[in-house]
């Protein structure tokens, strides 16, 4: 089956057959499809879409492109649960959430990804911790799950290898924004991870891949239907990404903010609310709480008591990171830290979240080409939420940069991305909608 014929068929709007989709996935794994051919088909899918049946078949082929994990022999102490986000700016929920769910009796082998486009990646964040091993051997992964109840790691060479190659290509060819591509990408890793429950955070707004409510709903429904159809109990929350989540964006800075949330030193309200909401959904889905109210109370208690922080510390130590991670002294710091002053007095009425994400990438916190190294030190802190009133000259945020020139370029991007006005409409809630399986 010639790659060019498959690309041509999708370019012209035809639904691909299962053998054609399997040929694409095989070509991704064995290298017989070039990067250009994979990018061309990805772009054709962005434009032409896929039928639900195609998306199911594509997801299955991607899942079966590598090993499918099976935890039955591992004697894990609870249901195997996970959460995944479609990607945002400042979205560090995975770090505290994994630890909260573990503290409440779940087992969370969280298979995470790297930054994609303007969005940050959980693995890039955790690699800011010196020594943290994102690709441990299975024995270390199991030991971590037994010790901590959670292990946030990469997909490993054997897990959905087709997605690893396609993800890196999509990241740099403007082919992320597609319901079937995102569905197959996320679910191939999750279905291969042997889970018993999955909660998805589908982002909505100008920092999401799919900005509009209709698109976010379509993505949430696609993800939930394909996952549930494959036998994985799944639900989704559609959540707001019209502003960065929390006070930081950038790898080490986001780890520091996660530690502050876990230890009670600081809790930005939207970040805390969303973390607890997703954790509660997952606890209920996994049968660890009889009602959502009970699940919410358990999650809050895990955070307030320090039990979640302790789980996180155990996870980091078991995966080779600092033994004293909660002390927060182990994270690398940028040499240049400077405020971006507001050019006028006013209320923050609009934030171009994607532009802020791209500014983090430009600072070196993300990639322009597959395989680029990221600088863990750079990014933004002291981000102010929509509706914040600022006096002229007060900081819009703090830039953390590798050089003064980088900081100045980022400051310009920030000034263009954050709008100050005389008044602002109140920001909407962080959790917008819950999407469960229509067939259930
Ligand atoms: N996260 C993924 O794993 N894949 C996507 O395509 C988008 C977000």
Coordinates of C-alpha atoms and ligand atoms in Angstrom, one line a residue:
X1 CA 0.0 0.0 0.0
X2 CA 1.7 3.2 -1.2
X3 CA 1.9 6.0 1.4
X4 CA 1.2 8.6 -1.3
X5 CA -2.1 6.9 -2.3
X6 CA -3.3 6.9 1.3
X7 CA -2.4 10.5 1.7
X8 CA -4.1 11.3 -1.6
X9 CA -7.3 9.5 -0.5
X10 CA -7.5 11.5 2.7
X11 CA -6.6 14.7 0.9
X12 CA -9.6 14.1 -1.3
X13 CA -11.9 13.5 1.6
X14 CA -12.3 9.7 1.5
X15 CA -12.6 7.7 4.7
X16 CA -9.6 5.4 5.1
X17 CA -10.1 1.7 5.5
X18 CA -8.7 -0.2 8.6
X19 CA -5.9 -1.7 6.5
X20 CA -4.9 1.8 5.2
X21 CA -4.9 3.1 8.8
X22 CA -2.8 0.1 9.9
X23 CA -0.4 0.7 7.1
X24 CA 0.1 4.3 8.2
X25 CA 0.7 3.3 11.8
X26 CA 3.1 0.6 10.7
X27 CA 4.9 3.1 8.6
X28 CA 5.3 5.4 11.6
X29 CA 6.8 2.7 13.7
X30 CA 9.1 1.0 11.2
X31 CA 10.2 4.3 9.6
X32 CA 9.0 3.4 6.1
X33 CA 6.8 6.6 6.1
X34 CA 9.0 9.7 6.0
X35 CA 8.4 12.6 8.4
X36 CA 7.1 14.5 5.3
X37 CA 4.6 11.8 4.5
X38 CA 3.4 11.5 8.0
X39 CA 3.0 15.3 8.3
X40 CA 1.1 15.4 5.0
X41 CA -1.4 12.8 6.1
X42 CA -1.7 14.5 9.5
X43 CA -2.5 17.8 7.7
X44 CA -5.1 16.0 5.4
X45 CA -6.7 14.6 8.6
X46 CA -6.8 18.1 10.1
X47 CA -8.7 19.4 7.1
X48 CA -10.8 16.4 6.2
X49 CA -11.4 14.8 9.6
X50 CA -12.4 11.2 10.2
X51 CA -15.6 9.4 10.7
X52 CA -16.1 7.9 14.2
X53 CA -15.5 4.4 12.8
X54 CA -12.2 5.6 11.3
X55 CA -11.2 7.2 14.6
X56 CA -12.0 4.0 16.5
X57 CA -9.9 2.0 14.0
X58 CA -7.1 4.5 14.0
X59 CA -7.0 4.6 17.8
X60 CA -6.9 0.8 18.0
X61 CA -4.1 0.6 15.5
X62 CA -2.1 3.2 17.5
X63 CA -2.8 1.4 20.7
X64 CA -1.6 -1.9 19.3
X65 CA 1.5 -0.3 17.7
X66 CA 3.4 -1.4 20.9
X67 CA 3.0 -3.1 24.2
X68 CA -0.3 -3.1 26.1
X69 CA 0.4 -3.0 29.9
X70 CA -1.2 -5.5 32.2
X71 CA -1.1 -4.9 35.9
X72 CA -2.8 -8.1 37.0
X73 CA 0.4 -9.8 38.2
X74 CA 1.6 -6.6 40.0
X75 CA -0.7 -6.9 43.0
X76 CA -1.3 -3.2 43.1
X77 CA -3.2 -2.0 46.2
X78 CA -6.1 -0.2 44.4
X79 CA -7.8 0.5 41.1
X80 CA -5.5 1.7 38.3
X81 CA -6.7 5.2 37.5
X82 CA -5.4 8.2 35.4
X83 CA -6.2 11.7 34.2
X84 CA -5.2 13.4 31.0
X85 CA -5.5 16.9 29.8
X86 CA -5.8 18.0 26.1
X87 CA -3.1 20.6 26.9
X88 CA -3.0 24.1 28.2
X89 CA -0.7 26.8 29.5
X90 CA 0.3 26.6 33.1
X91 CA -1.6 23.4 33.5
X92 CA 0.3 21.5 36.2
X93 CA -2.8 19.7 37.6
X94 CA -1.3 16.2 36.9
X95 CA 1.4 16.7 39.6
X96 CA -0.8 17.3 42.6
X97 CA -3.7 15.2 41.3
X98 CA -1.7 12.0 40.9
X99 CA -0.6 12.3 44.5
X100 CA -4.1 13.1 45.8
X101 CA -5.6 10.1 44.1
X102 CA -2.8 7.9 45.4
X103 CA -3.3 9.2 48.9
X104 CA -7.0 8.2 48.6
X105 CA -6.3 4.6 47.6
X106 CA -6.0 4.8 43.8
X107 CA -3.0 3.6 41.9
X108 CA -1.9 6.1 39.2
X109 CA 0.7 5.0 36.6
X110 CA 0.3 8.3 34.8
X111 CA 1.7 8.1 31.3
X112 CA 2.5 11.7 30.4
X113 CA 3.8 13.6 27.4
X114 CA 6.1 16.4 26.5
X115 CA 5.1 19.9 25.5
X116 CA 3.1 20.2 22.3
X117 CA 2.8 23.4 20.3
X118 CA 2.2 26.3 22.8
X119 CA 1.3 23.9 25.7
X120 CA 3.5 22.6 28.4
X121 CA 4.2 18.9 29.0
X122 CA 4.2 17.1 32.3
X123 CA 7.4 15.2 31.6
X124 CA 9.3 18.4 30.7
X125 CA 8.1 19.8 34.1
X126 CA 9.2 16.8 36.1
X127 CA 12.6 16.7 34.4
X128 CA 13.2 20.1 36.0
X129 CA 13.8 18.0 39.1
X130 CA 17.4 16.8 39.1
X131 CA 17.7 13.1 38.7
X132 CA 14.0 12.4 38.1
X133 CA 13.7 9.5 35.7
X134 CA 10.8 9.8 33.3
X135 CA 11.6 6.5 31.7
X136 CA 12.3 4.0 34.5
X137 CA 12.6 0.3 33.9
X138 CA 9.4 -1.7 34.7
X139 CA 10.9 -2.9 38.0
X140 CA 11.4 0.7 39.2
X141 CA 8.0 1.8 37.9
X142 CA 6.4 -1.0 40.0
X143 CA 8.5 -0.3 43.0
X144 CA 7.4 3.4 42.8
X145 CA 3.7 2.5 42.4
X146 CA 4.0 0.2 45.5
X147 CA 5.9 2.9 47.5
X148 CA 3.9 6.0 46.5
X149 CA 0.7 4.9 44.7
X150 CA 1.6 7.1 41.7
X151 CA 4.3 7.3 39.1
X152 CA 4.3 10.1 36.5
X153 CA 6.4 8.7 33.7
X154 CA 6.8 8.8 29.9
X155 CA 5.3 6.3 27.6
X156 CA 8.5 4.2 27.4
X157 CA 9.8 2.9 24.1
X158 CA 7.2 0.1 23.8
X159 CA 4.0 2.0 24.6
X160 CA 2.2 3.4 21.6
X161 CA 5.4 4.1 19.7
X162 CA 3.4 5.3 16.7
X163 CA 2.1 8.1 18.8
X164 CA 5.5 9.1 20.0
X165 CA 6.7 9.7 16.4
X166 CA 3.5 11.3 15.2
X167 CA 3.2 13.5 18.3
X168 CA 6.7 14.9 17.7
X169 CA 5.9 15.6 14.0
X170 CA 2.5 17.2 14.8
X171 CA 4.2 19.4 17.4
X172 CA 6.2 21.2 14.7
X173 CA 3.9 21.0 11.7
X174 CA 0.8 22.8 13.0
X175 CA -1.2 19.5 12.9
X176 CA -2.3 19.3 16.5
X177 CA -5.7 20.8 16.1
X178 CA -7.9 17.8 15.1
X179 CA -10.5 15.9 17.0
X180 CA -9.5 12.5 15.6
X181 CA -5.8 13.1 15.9
X182 CA -6.0 14.2 19.5
X183 CA -8.4 11.4 20.3
X184 CA -6.1 8.7 18.9
X185 CA -3.0 10.3 20.4
X186 CA -4.4 10.5 23.9
X187 CA -6.3 7.3 24.0
X188 CA -3.7 5.1 22.3
X189 CA -1.4 5.8 25.3
X190 CA -4.2 5.4 27.9
X191 CA -5.7 2.2 26.4
X192 CA -2.2 0.7 26.3
X193 CA -1.7 1.6 29.9
X194 CA -4.1 -1.0 31.3
X195 CA -6.3 1.5 33.2
X196 CA -9.6 0.9 35.1
X197 CA -10.7 4.5 35.0
X198 CA -9.8 7.7 33.2
X199 CA -10.8 11.3 33.6
X200 CA -10.1 13.7 30.8
X201 CA -9.6 17.5 31.1
X202 CA -10.7 18.9 27.8
X203 CA -9.6 22.5 27.6
X204 CA -11.7 25.3 26.1
X205 CA -10.7 28.8 25.2
X206 CA -7.9 30.7 23.6
X207 CA -5.1 28.6 25.2
X208 CA -6.7 25.3 24.1
X209 CA -6.0 23.5 20.9
X210 CA -9.7 23.6 20.1
X211 CA -10.9 27.0 21.3
X212 CA -14.7 27.0 20.8
X213 CA -17.3 25.3 22.9
X214 CA -18.7 23.2 20.0
X215 CA -15.2 21.9 19.2
X216 CA -14.4 21.2 22.9
X217 CA -17.7 19.3 23.2
X218 CA -17.0 17.4 20.0
X219 CA -13.5 16.4 21.3
X220 CA -14.9 15.5 24.8
X221 CA -17.6 13.3 23.2
X222 CA -15.2 11.7 20.8
X223 CA -12.7 10.9 23.6
X224 CA -15.4 9.6 26.0
X225 CA -17.2 7.5 23.3
X226 CA -14.0 5.9 21.9
X227 CA -12.5 5.2 25.3
X228 CA -15.8 3.7 26.7
X229 CA -16.3 1.8 23.5
X230 CA -12.9 0.2 24.0
X231 CA -14.0 -0.8 27.5
X232 CA -12.3 1.9 29.6
X233 CA -14.7 3.8 31.9
X234 CA -14.0 7.4 31.1
X235 CA -15.6 10.8 31.6
X236 CA -14.5 14.3 30.7
X237 CA -14.7 17.8 32.2
X238 CA -14.6 20.7 29.8
X239 CA -12.5 23.4 31.6
X240 CA -11.6 27.0 31.0
X241 CA -8.3 27.8 29.3
X242 CA -9.0 31.5 28.5
X243 CA -6.2 32.3 30.9
X244 CA -3.2 30.3 32.2
X245 CA -4.0 28.0 35.0
X246 CA -2.3 29.1 38.3
X247 CA 0.3 31.7 38.8
X248 CA 3.2 30.1 36.7
X249 CA 4.0 28.9 33.2
X250 CA 7.3 27.2 32.6
X251 CA 8.8 23.9 33.8
X252 CA 10.6 24.5 37.1
X253 CA 8.2 27.3 38.0
X254 CA 5.2 25.0 37.6
X255 CA 6.8 22.3 39.7
X256 CA 7.4 24.9 42.4
X257 CA 3.8 26.0 42.2
X258 CA 2.6 22.3 42.5
X259 CA 4.8 21.8 45.6
X260 CA 3.3 25.0 47.1
X261 CA -0.2 23.6 46.5
X262 CA 0.7 20.2 48.0
X263 CA 2.3 21.7 51.0
X264 CA -0.3 24.4 51.6
X265 CA 2.2 27.2 51.1
X266 CA 0.1 28.7 48.3
X267 CA -3.0 27.6 46.4
X268 CA -4.2 29.7 43.4
X269 CA -8.0 29.2 43.6
X270 CA -8.7 28.1 40.0
X271 CA -5.8 25.6 40.1
X272 CA -6.9 24.2 43.4
X273 CA -10.6 24.0 42.4
X274 CA -9.8 22.2 39.1
X275 CA -7.3 19.8 40.7
X276 CA -9.8 18.7 43.4
X277 CA -12.7 18.5 40.9
X278 CA -10.8 16.2 38.5
X279 CA -9.5 14.1 41.5
X280 CA -13.0 13.8 42.9
X281 CA -14.4 12.6 39.5
X282 CA -11.6 10.0 39.3
X283 CA -12.1 8.7 42.8
X284 CA -15.8 8.2 42.2
X285 CA -15.2 6.6 38.8
X286 CA -12.7 4.2 40.4
X287 CA -15.2 3.2 43.1
X288 CA -13.1 4.9 45.9
X289 CA -16.0 7.1 47.0
X290 CA -19.8 6.4 46.9
X291 CA -20.7 10.0 45.9
X292 CA -19.1 13.0 44.3
X293 CA -19.5 14.9 47.6
X294 CA -17.6 12.1 49.5
X295 CA -14.9 12.0 46.8
X296 CA -14.5 15.8 47.0
X297 CA -14.1 15.6 50.8
X298 CA -11.6 12.8 50.6
X299 CA -9.5 14.7 48.0
X300 CA -9.6 17.9 50.1
X301 CA -8.5 15.9 53.2
X302 CA -5.6 14.3 51.3
X303 CA -4.4 17.8 50.4
X304 CA -5.0 19.4 53.7
X305 CA -3.5 16.6 55.8
X306 CA -0.2 16.6 53.8
X307 CA -0.9 12.9 52.8
X308 CA -0.8 13.9 49.1
X309 CA 2.4 15.9 49.6
X310 CA 4.0 12.9 51.2
X311 CA 2.9 10.6 48.2
X312 CA 4.5 13.1 45.8
X313 CA 7.7 13.2 47.7
X314 CA 7.9 9.4 47.8
X315 CA 7.2 9.2 44.1
X316 CA 10.0 11.7 43.3
X317 CA 12.5 9.9 45.5
X318 CA 11.6 6.5 44.1
X319 CA 12.1 7.8 40.6
X320 CA 15.6 9.1 41.3
X321 CA 14.7 12.8 42.1
X322 CA 15.7 14.8 45.2
X323 CA 15.0 13.1 48.5
X324 CA 13.9 16.5 49.9
X325 CA 11.6 17.7 47.1
X326 CA 9.1 19.3 49.4
X327 CA 11.7 21.7 50.6
X328 CA 11.6 23.2 47.0
X329 CA 15.3 24.1 47.0
X330 CA 16.3 21.7 44.3
X331 CA 14.8 23.5 41.3
X332 CA 17.0 25.3 38.9
X333 CA 16.5 29.1 38.7
X334 CA 16.9 31.4 35.7
X335 CA 19.7 34.0 35.8
X336 CA 17.5 36.9 34.7
X337 CA 14.2 37.6 36.6
X338 CA 12.4 40.8 35.8
X339 CA 9.0 42.3 36.2
X340 CA 6.9 43.4 33.2
X341 CA 5.2 46.6 34.4
X342 CA 1.7 47.5 33.3
X343 CA 1.7 50.4 30.8
X344 CA -1.4 51.9 32.3
X345 CA -3.8 51.4 35.3
X346 CA -6.6 49.1 34.6
X347 CA -8.3 45.7 34.9
X348 CA -7.0 42.7 33.1
X349 CA -9.8 42.1 30.6
X350 CA -8.3 39.7 28.1
X351 CA -5.3 37.3 28.0
X352 CA -4.1 35.8 24.8
X353 CA -3.2 32.5 26.5
X354 CA -1.7 30.9 23.4
X355 CA 0.6 33.8 22.9
X356 CA 1.8 33.5 26.5
X357 CA 2.4 29.8 25.9
X358 CA 4.4 30.6 22.7
X359 CA 6.4 33.2 24.7
X360 CA 7.4 30.4 27.1
X361 CA 8.5 28.3 24.1
X362 CA 10.5 31.3 22.7
X363 CA 12.2 31.7 26.1
X364 CA 13.4 28.1 25.6
X365 CA 10.8 26.4 27.7
X366 CA 9.4 24.4 24.8
X367 CA 10.5 23.0 21.4
X368 CA 10.7 24.4 17.9
X369 CA 11.9 21.1 16.4
X370 CA 11.5 17.5 17.6
X371 CA 14.3 16.6 20.0
X372 CA 15.2 20.2 20.9
X373 CA 16.4 20.5 24.6
X374 CA 14.2 22.6 26.8
X375 CA 15.4 25.1 29.5
X376 CA 13.7 24.1 32.7
X377 CA 14.4 27.5 34.4
X378 CA 12.5 29.9 32.1
X379 CA 8.9 31.0 32.0
X380 CA 6.5 33.3 33.9
X381 CA 5.6 33.7 37.6
X382 CA 3.2 36.0 39.4
X383 CA 0.7 35.7 36.6
X384 CA -2.4 37.6 37.5
X385 CA -5.9 36.3 36.7
X386 CA -8.5 38.0 34.5
X387 CA -10.2 40.8 36.5
X388 CA -7.2 41.8 38.5
X389 CA -6.9 45.6 38.9
X390 CA -3.4 47.0 38.5
X391 CA -2.0 50.4 39.0
X392 CA 0.2 51.8 36.3
X393 CA 3.7 50.3 36.6
X394 CA 2.6 47.3 38.8
X395 CA 3.9 44.0 37.4
X396 CA 1.8 42.1 34.9
X397 CA 4.0 39.2 35.7
X398 CA 7.6 38.2 36.3
X399 CA 9.7 36.9 33.4
X400 CA 12.4 34.2 34.1
X401 CA 14.9 34.1 31.2
X402 CA 18.3 32.8 30.2
X403 CA 19.4 36.3 29.1
X404 CA 18.4 39.9 29.2
X405 CA 17.6 39.9 25.5
X406 CA 15.3 36.9 25.9
X407 CA 13.6 38.7 28.8
X408 CA 13.0 41.8 26.7
X409 CA 11.6 39.8 23.8
X410 CA 9.3 38.0 26.3
X411 CA 8.2 41.2 27.9
X412 CA 7.1 42.6 24.5
X413 CA 5.1 39.4 23.9
X414 CA 3.5 39.8 27.4
X415 CA 2.5 43.4 26.8
X416 CA 0.8 42.4 23.6
X417 CA -0.9 39.4 25.1
X418 CA -2.4 41.0 28.2
X419 CA -5.1 43.6 27.7
X420 CA -5.9 46.2 30.4
X421 CA -9.2 48.0 30.2
X422 CA -11.3 50.3 32.5
X423 CA -13.5 47.3 33.4
X424 CA -13.7 43.6 32.7
X425 CA -16.6 41.1 32.5
X426 CA -16.2 38.5 35.4
X427 CA -14.3 35.4 34.4
X428 CA -16.4 32.2 34.0
X429 CA -16.0 29.2 36.2
X430 CA -13.0 26.9 35.7
X431 CA -15.2 23.8 35.3
X432 CA -17.6 24.4 32.4
X433 CA -19.3 21.1 31.7
X434 CA -19.1 17.4 32.5
X435 CA -19.3 14.9 29.6
X436 CA -20.2 11.3 30.3
X437 CA -20.7 8.4 27.9
X438 CA -24.0 8.9 25.9
X439 CA -24.3 5.2 25.5
X440 CA -24.0 4.5 29.3
Ligands
LIG1 N1 -2.2 15.4 24.3 C1 -1.8 14.3 23.7 O1 -1.3 13.3 24.2 N2 -2.0 14.3 22.3 C2 -2.6 15.3 21.7 O2 -2.7 15.2 20.5 C3 -2.9 16.4 22.4 C4 -2.8 16.5 23.7

